[in-house]
Amino acid sequence: MQNSSVDKFNYKIQFTTSTVYFLFSFLLLTSIGCQKDTGITYNEADRTIQITDNINIDNGVRDKKPIFNFTNYEKFLSYVSKSDHFLIVPLKNFKNTNSDNKVVLSVRYDVDDDIDAAVKMAYRSRKYGIVSTFFILHTATYYSKKVGEELIRNPNLIFYLKKIQDSFGQEIGLHNDLVTLQLMYGIAPRQYLKNELAYLRGNGINVWGTSYHGSPYCYIYKYYNAYFWYEYPDNGWNYEYITKGYKTIKIEKDSLSSYNFSYEAGFLGQDYYFADSNSIKGKRWNMGMVNLDTIKPGKKVIILLHPEHWDY
Ligand SMILES: [Zn+2]
């Protein structure tokens, strides 16, 4: 829109001054009108984030929703990054980081379905000097698609992850949907996980940790994806077996160390955990609901955000 306005302006500039003023006012009004229509604002130096020669992410801010928008998200990043109260670390460093005079804070992102929003949030984390952890979901459409009995990876996935990890300095982790994989896709999860990690690590993506995904199937068949791990205790649902139709399926399990994972994000023993997947009195949790300044130094806090809630 901006370029075509400039072209029109250049073309008409040979007319009289009053015509130029008239056209200028007209174009100004038109361009304001256009901005209103799309609702996109560009506060950033980078209007687009390039993933490959053919893939660019529009880095504009839409702010359509009252609370879950990038303006509020950036206010939060600005506040925690400027305050002396917090020591912010990626999750790979969470367990071994302690402080007497600061609150240890990690911001975790579970990228359930919007990789573009994740890239935009990684960009903004970098802008405020924050290193966070982005867990990518191996059953999401941005990661793979099911063809027959197989999951075929998105060949561009690595470029998105490199942008998050290498350009924006963030940690990448794997968002585990492994029990779902066994139950719904009939794929053996141990071999699958070995293959995926070999692929990711072989392509220069450093995966230290994992977090378990709350798939809609978890609520239907009563399991946590964390049940894949021997380290996760039996908490009352279908820890060993799941019944699906006439079939009873024994959940495959393994240890974190078999895959060189140094942590599971759900087993880190934090003092406070806040998540935008939780609901407080019928409202989705957001950072405006807690005063992080009231948390005492020495305490450890994890905040979980889902990118798809914040962009749009
Ligand atoms: Zn998830």
PDB file of N, CA and C in Angstrom, residues 257-305:
ATOM      1  N   SER A 257      16.955 -40.061  30.010  1.00  0.00           N
ATOM      2  CA  SER A 257      18.388 -40.188  29.698  1.00  0.00           C
ATOM      3  C   SER A 257      18.632 -40.988  28.420  1.00  0.00           C
ATOM      4  N   SER A 258      17.671 -41.855  28.020  1.00  0.00           N
ATOM      5  CA  SER A 258      17.854 -42.633  26.778  1.00  0.00           C
ATOM      6  C   SER A 258      17.913 -41.729  25.554  1.00  0.00           C
ATOM      7  N   TYR A 259      17.430 -40.502  25.699  1.00  0.00           N
ATOM      8  CA  TYR A 259      17.372 -39.568  24.565  1.00  0.00           C
ATOM      9  C   TYR A 259      18.242 -38.332  24.801  1.00  0.00           C
ATOM     10  N   ASN A 260      19.100 -38.423  25.795  1.00  0.00           N
ATOM     11  CA  ASN A 260      19.939 -37.269  26.175  1.00  0.00           C
ATOM     12  C   ASN A 260      19.122 -36.027  26.495  1.00  0.00           C
ATOM     13  N   PHE A 261      17.944 -36.221  27.064  1.00  0.00           N
ATOM     14  CA  PHE A 261      17.196 -35.081  27.580  1.00  0.00           C
ATOM     15  C   PHE A 261      17.720 -34.767  28.975  1.00  0.00           C
ATOM     16  N   SER A 262      17.975 -33.506  29.252  1.00  0.00           N
ATOM     17  CA  SER A 262      18.435 -33.185  30.604  1.00  0.00           C
ATOM     18  C   SER A 262      17.272 -32.782  31.515  1.00  0.00           C
ATOM     19  N   TYR A 263      16.101 -32.551  30.940  1.00  0.00           N
ATOM     20  CA  TYR A 263      14.966 -32.218  31.812  1.00  0.00           C
ATOM     21  C   TYR A 263      13.625 -32.437  31.117  1.00  0.00           C
ATOM     22  N   GLU A 264      12.565 -32.590  31.922  1.00  0.00           N
ATOM     23  CA  GLU A 264      11.173 -32.497  31.483  1.00  0.00           C
ATOM     24  C   GLU A 264      10.642 -31.227  32.139  1.00  0.00           C
ATOM     25  N   ALA A 265      10.060 -30.326  31.333  1.00  0.00           N
ATOM     26  CA  ALA A 265       9.659 -29.011  31.855  1.00  0.00           C
ATOM     27  C   ALA A 265       8.621 -29.109  32.972  1.00  0.00           C
ATOM     28  N   GLY A 266       7.888 -30.214  33.012  1.00  0.00           N
ATOM     29  CA  GLY A 266       6.883 -30.385  34.062  1.00  0.00           C
ATOM     30  C   GLY A 266       7.456 -30.941  35.360  1.00  0.00           C
ATOM     31  N   PHE A 267       8.742 -31.300  35.355  1.00  0.00           N
ATOM     32  CA  PHE A 267       9.329 -31.931  36.557  1.00  0.00           C
ATOM     33  C   PHE A 267      10.424 -31.055  37.172  1.00  0.00           C
ATOM     34  N   LEU A 268      10.325 -29.757  37.050  1.00  0.00           N
ATOM     35  CA  LEU A 268      11.453 -28.915  37.455  1.00  0.00           C
ATOM     36  C   LEU A 268      11.341 -28.360  38.876  1.00  0.00           C
ATOM     37  N   GLY A 269      10.259 -28.641  39.540  1.00  0.00           N
ATOM     38  CA  GLY A 269      10.145 -28.290  40.959  1.00  0.00           C
ATOM     39  C   GLY A 269      10.150 -26.797  41.255  1.00  0.00           C
ATOM     40  N   GLN A 270       9.499 -26.005  40.394  1.00  0.00           N
ATOM     41  CA  GLN A 270       9.412 -24.558  40.634  1.00  0.00           C
ATOM     42  C   GLN A 270       8.502 -24.247  41.821  1.00  0.00           C
ATOM     43  N   ASP A 271       8.649 -23.034  42.372  1.00  0.00           N
ATOM     44  CA  ASP A 271       7.770 -22.609  43.472  1.00  0.00           C
ATOM     45  C   ASP A 271       6.433 -22.090  42.958  1.00  0.00           C
ATOM     46  N   TYR A 272       6.475 -21.420  41.816  1.00  0.00           N
ATOM     47  CA  TYR A 272       5.242 -20.870  41.229  1.00  0.00           C
ATOM     48  C   TYR A 272       5.193 -21.196  39.748  1.00  0.00           C
ATOM     49  N   TYR A 273       3.988 -21.556  39.313  1.00  0.00           N
ATOM     50  CA  TYR A 273       3.796 -21.896  37.901  1.00  0.00           C
ATOM     51  C   TYR A 273       2.532 -21.189  37.421  1.00  0.00           C
ATOM     52  N   PHE A 274       2.678 -20.405  36.374  1.00  0.00           N
ATOM     53  CA  PHE A 274       1.534 -19.701  35.786  1.00  0.00           C
ATOM     54  C   PHE A 274       1.446 -20.091  34.316  1.00  0.00           C
ATOM     55  N   ALA A 275       0.212 -20.285  33.825  1.00  0.00           N
ATOM     56  CA  ALA A 275       0.071 -20.729  32.440  1.00  0.00           C
ATOM     57  C   ALA A 275      -1.164 -20.111  31.801  1.00  0.00           C
ATOM     58  N   ASP A 276      -1.012 -19.668  30.565  1.00  0.00           N
ATOM     59  CA  ASP A 276      -2.165 -19.111  29.839  1.00  0.00           C
ATOM     60  C   ASP A 276      -3.107 -20.207  29.347  1.00  0.00           C
ATOM     61  N   SER A 277      -2.805 -21.461  29.691  1.00  0.00           N
ATOM     62  CA  SER A 277      -3.768 -22.540  29.422  1.00  0.00           C
ATOM     63  C   SER A 277      -4.687 -22.735  30.629  1.00  0.00           C
ATOM     64  N   ASN A 278      -4.364 -22.085  31.744  1.00  0.00           N
ATOM     65  CA  ASN A 278      -5.209 -22.194  32.943  1.00  0.00           C
ATOM     66  C   ASN A 278      -6.295 -21.124  32.932  1.00  0.00           C
ATOM     67  N   SER A 279      -7.343 -21.441  33.671  1.00  0.00           N
ATOM     68  CA  SER A 279      -8.468 -20.524  33.724  1.00  0.00           C
ATOM     69  C   SER A 279      -8.675 -20.092  35.178  1.00  0.00           C
ATOM     70  N   ILE A 280      -8.796 -18.775  35.389  1.00  0.00           N
ATOM     71  CA  ILE A 280      -9.036 -18.244  36.728  1.00  0.00           C
ATOM     72  C   ILE A 280     -10.427 -17.603  36.712  1.00  0.00           C
ATOM     73  N   LYS A 281     -11.335 -18.174  37.468  1.00  0.00           N
ATOM     74  CA  LYS A 281     -12.728 -17.697  37.501  1.00  0.00           C
ATOM     75  C   LYS A 281     -13.291 -17.538  36.077  1.00  0.00           C
ATOM     76  N   GLY A 282     -13.061 -18.534  35.256  1.00  0.00           N
ATOM     77  CA  GLY A 282     -13.611 -18.534  33.899  1.00  0.00           C
ATOM     78  C   GLY A 282     -12.838 -17.707  32.896  1.00  0.00           C
ATOM     79  N   LYS A 283     -11.740 -17.084  33.352  1.00  0.00           N
ATOM     80  CA  LYS A 283     -10.956 -16.265  32.407  1.00  0.00           C
ATOM     81  C   LYS A 283      -9.575 -16.857  32.210  1.00  0.00           C
ATOM     82  N   ARG A 284      -9.102 -16.843  30.971  1.00  0.00           N
ATOM     83  CA  ARG A 284      -7.762 -17.345  30.665  1.00  0.00           C
ATOM     84  C   ARG A 284      -6.728 -16.551  31.444  1.00  0.00           C
ATOM     85  N   TRP A 285      -5.789 -17.263  32.074  1.00  0.00           N
ATOM     86  CA  TRP A 285      -4.754 -16.571  32.842  1.00  0.00           C
ATOM     87  C   TRP A 285      -3.901 -15.692  31.933  1.00  0.00           C
ATOM     88  N   ASN A 286      -3.528 -14.524  32.427  1.00  0.00           N
ATOM     89  CA  ASN A 286      -2.575 -13.672  31.714  1.00  0.00           C
ATOM     90  C   ASN A 286      -1.718 -12.934  32.734  1.00  0.00           C
ATOM     91  N   MET A 287      -0.659 -12.293  32.290  1.00  0.00           N
ATOM     92  CA  MET A 287       0.324 -11.704  33.192  1.00  0.00           C
ATOM     93  C   MET A 287      -0.251 -10.565  34.041  1.00  0.00           C
ATOM     94  N   GLY A 288      -1.342  -9.968  33.583  1.00  0.00           N
ATOM     95  CA  GLY A 288      -1.979  -8.905  34.360  1.00  0.00           C
ATOM     96  C   GLY A 288      -2.643  -9.415  35.635  1.00  0.00           C
ATOM     97  N   MET A 289      -2.743 -10.735  35.794  1.00  0.00           N
ATOM     98  CA  MET A 289      -3.440 -11.305  36.958  1.00  0.00           C
ATOM     99  C   MET A 289      -2.513 -11.549  38.138  1.00  0.00           C
ATOM    100  N   VAL A 290      -1.206 -11.324  37.964  1.00  0.00           N
ATOM    101  CA  VAL A 290      -0.281 -11.583  39.071  1.00  0.00           C
ATOM    102  C   VAL A 290       0.704 -10.422  39.186  1.00  0.00           C
ATOM    103  N   ASN A 291       1.002 -10.061  40.442  1.00  0.00           N
ATOM    104  CA  ASN A 291       2.037  -9.057  40.668  1.00  0.00           C
ATOM    105  C   ASN A 291       3.325  -9.797  41.004  1.00  0.00           C
ATOM    106  N   LEU A 292       4.174  -9.945  39.992  1.00  0.00           N
ATOM    107  CA  LEU A 292       5.406 -10.736  40.167  1.00  0.00           C
ATOM    108  C   LEU A 292       6.375 -10.076  41.147  1.00  0.00           C
ATOM    109  N   ASP A 293       6.185  -8.770  41.407  1.00  0.00           N
ATOM    110  CA  ASP A 293       7.051  -8.073  42.380  1.00  0.00           C
ATOM    111  C   ASP A 293       6.854  -8.592  43.801  1.00  0.00           C
ATOM    112  N   THR A 294       5.676  -9.211  44.051  1.00  0.00           N
ATOM    113  CA  THR A 294       5.400  -9.677  45.419  1.00  0.00           C
ATOM    114  C   THR A 294       6.041 -11.047  45.697  1.00  0.00           C
ATOM    115  N   ILE A 295       6.595 -11.671  44.670  1.00  0.00           N
ATOM    116  CA  ILE A 295       7.266 -12.966  44.874  1.00  0.00           C
ATOM    117  C   ILE A 295       8.645 -12.719  45.474  1.00  0.00           C
ATOM    118  N   LYS A 296       8.937 -13.474  46.520  1.00  0.00           N
ATOM    119  CA  LYS A 296      10.163 -13.202  47.286  1.00  0.00           C
ATOM    120  C   LYS A 296      11.420 -13.686  46.555  1.00  0.00           C
ATOM    121  N   PRO A 297      12.524 -12.934  46.696  1.00  0.00           N
ATOM    122  CA  PRO A 297      13.796 -13.386  46.126  1.00  0.00           C
ATOM    123  C   PRO A 297      14.137 -14.796  46.602  1.00  0.00           C
ATOM    124  N   GLY A 298      14.762 -15.549  45.738  1.00  0.00           N
ATOM    125  CA  GLY A 298      15.090 -16.942  46.075  1.00  0.00           C
ATOM    126  C   GLY A 298      14.077 -17.918  45.520  1.00  0.00           C
ATOM    127  N   LYS A 299      12.850 -17.430  45.248  1.00  0.00           N
ATOM    128  CA  LYS A 299      11.806 -18.309  44.695  1.00  0.00           C
ATOM    129  C   LYS A 299      12.037 -18.500  43.190  1.00  0.00           C
ATOM    130  N   LYS A 300      11.472 -19.603  42.684  1.00  0.00           N
ATOM    131  CA  LYS A 300      11.645 -19.928  41.262  1.00  0.00           C
ATOM    132  C   LYS A 300      10.287 -20.026  40.555  1.00  0.00           C
ATOM    133  N   VAL A 301      10.202 -19.391  39.397  1.00  0.00           N
ATOM    134  CA  VAL A 301       8.908 -19.207  38.715  1.00  0.00           C
ATOM    135  C   VAL A 301       9.013 -19.645  37.245  1.00  0.00           C
ATOM    136  N   ILE A 302       8.004 -20.378  36.795  1.00  0.00           N
ATOM    137  CA  ILE A 302       7.878 -20.672  35.362  1.00  0.00           C
ATOM    138  C   ILE A 302       6.557 -20.094  34.858  1.00  0.00           C
ATOM    139  N   ILE A 303       6.643 -19.372  33.742  1.00  0.00           N
ATOM    140  CA  ILE A 303       5.438 -18.865  33.071  1.00  0.00           C
ATOM    141  C   ILE A 303       5.336 -19.552  31.716  1.00  0.00           C
ATOM    142  N   LEU A 304       4.203 -20.202  31.495  1.00  0.00           N
ATOM    143  CA  LEU A 304       3.967 -20.891  30.214  1.00  0.00           C
ATOM    144  C   LEU A 304       3.011 -20.080  29.341  1.00  0.00           C
ATOM    145  N   LEU A 305       3.442 -19.792  28.120  1.00  0.00           N
ATOM    146  CA  LEU A 305       2.595 -19.089  27.153  1.00  0.00           C
ATOM    147  C   LEU A 305       2.436 -19.939  25.894  1.00  0.00           C
TER     148      LEU A 305
END
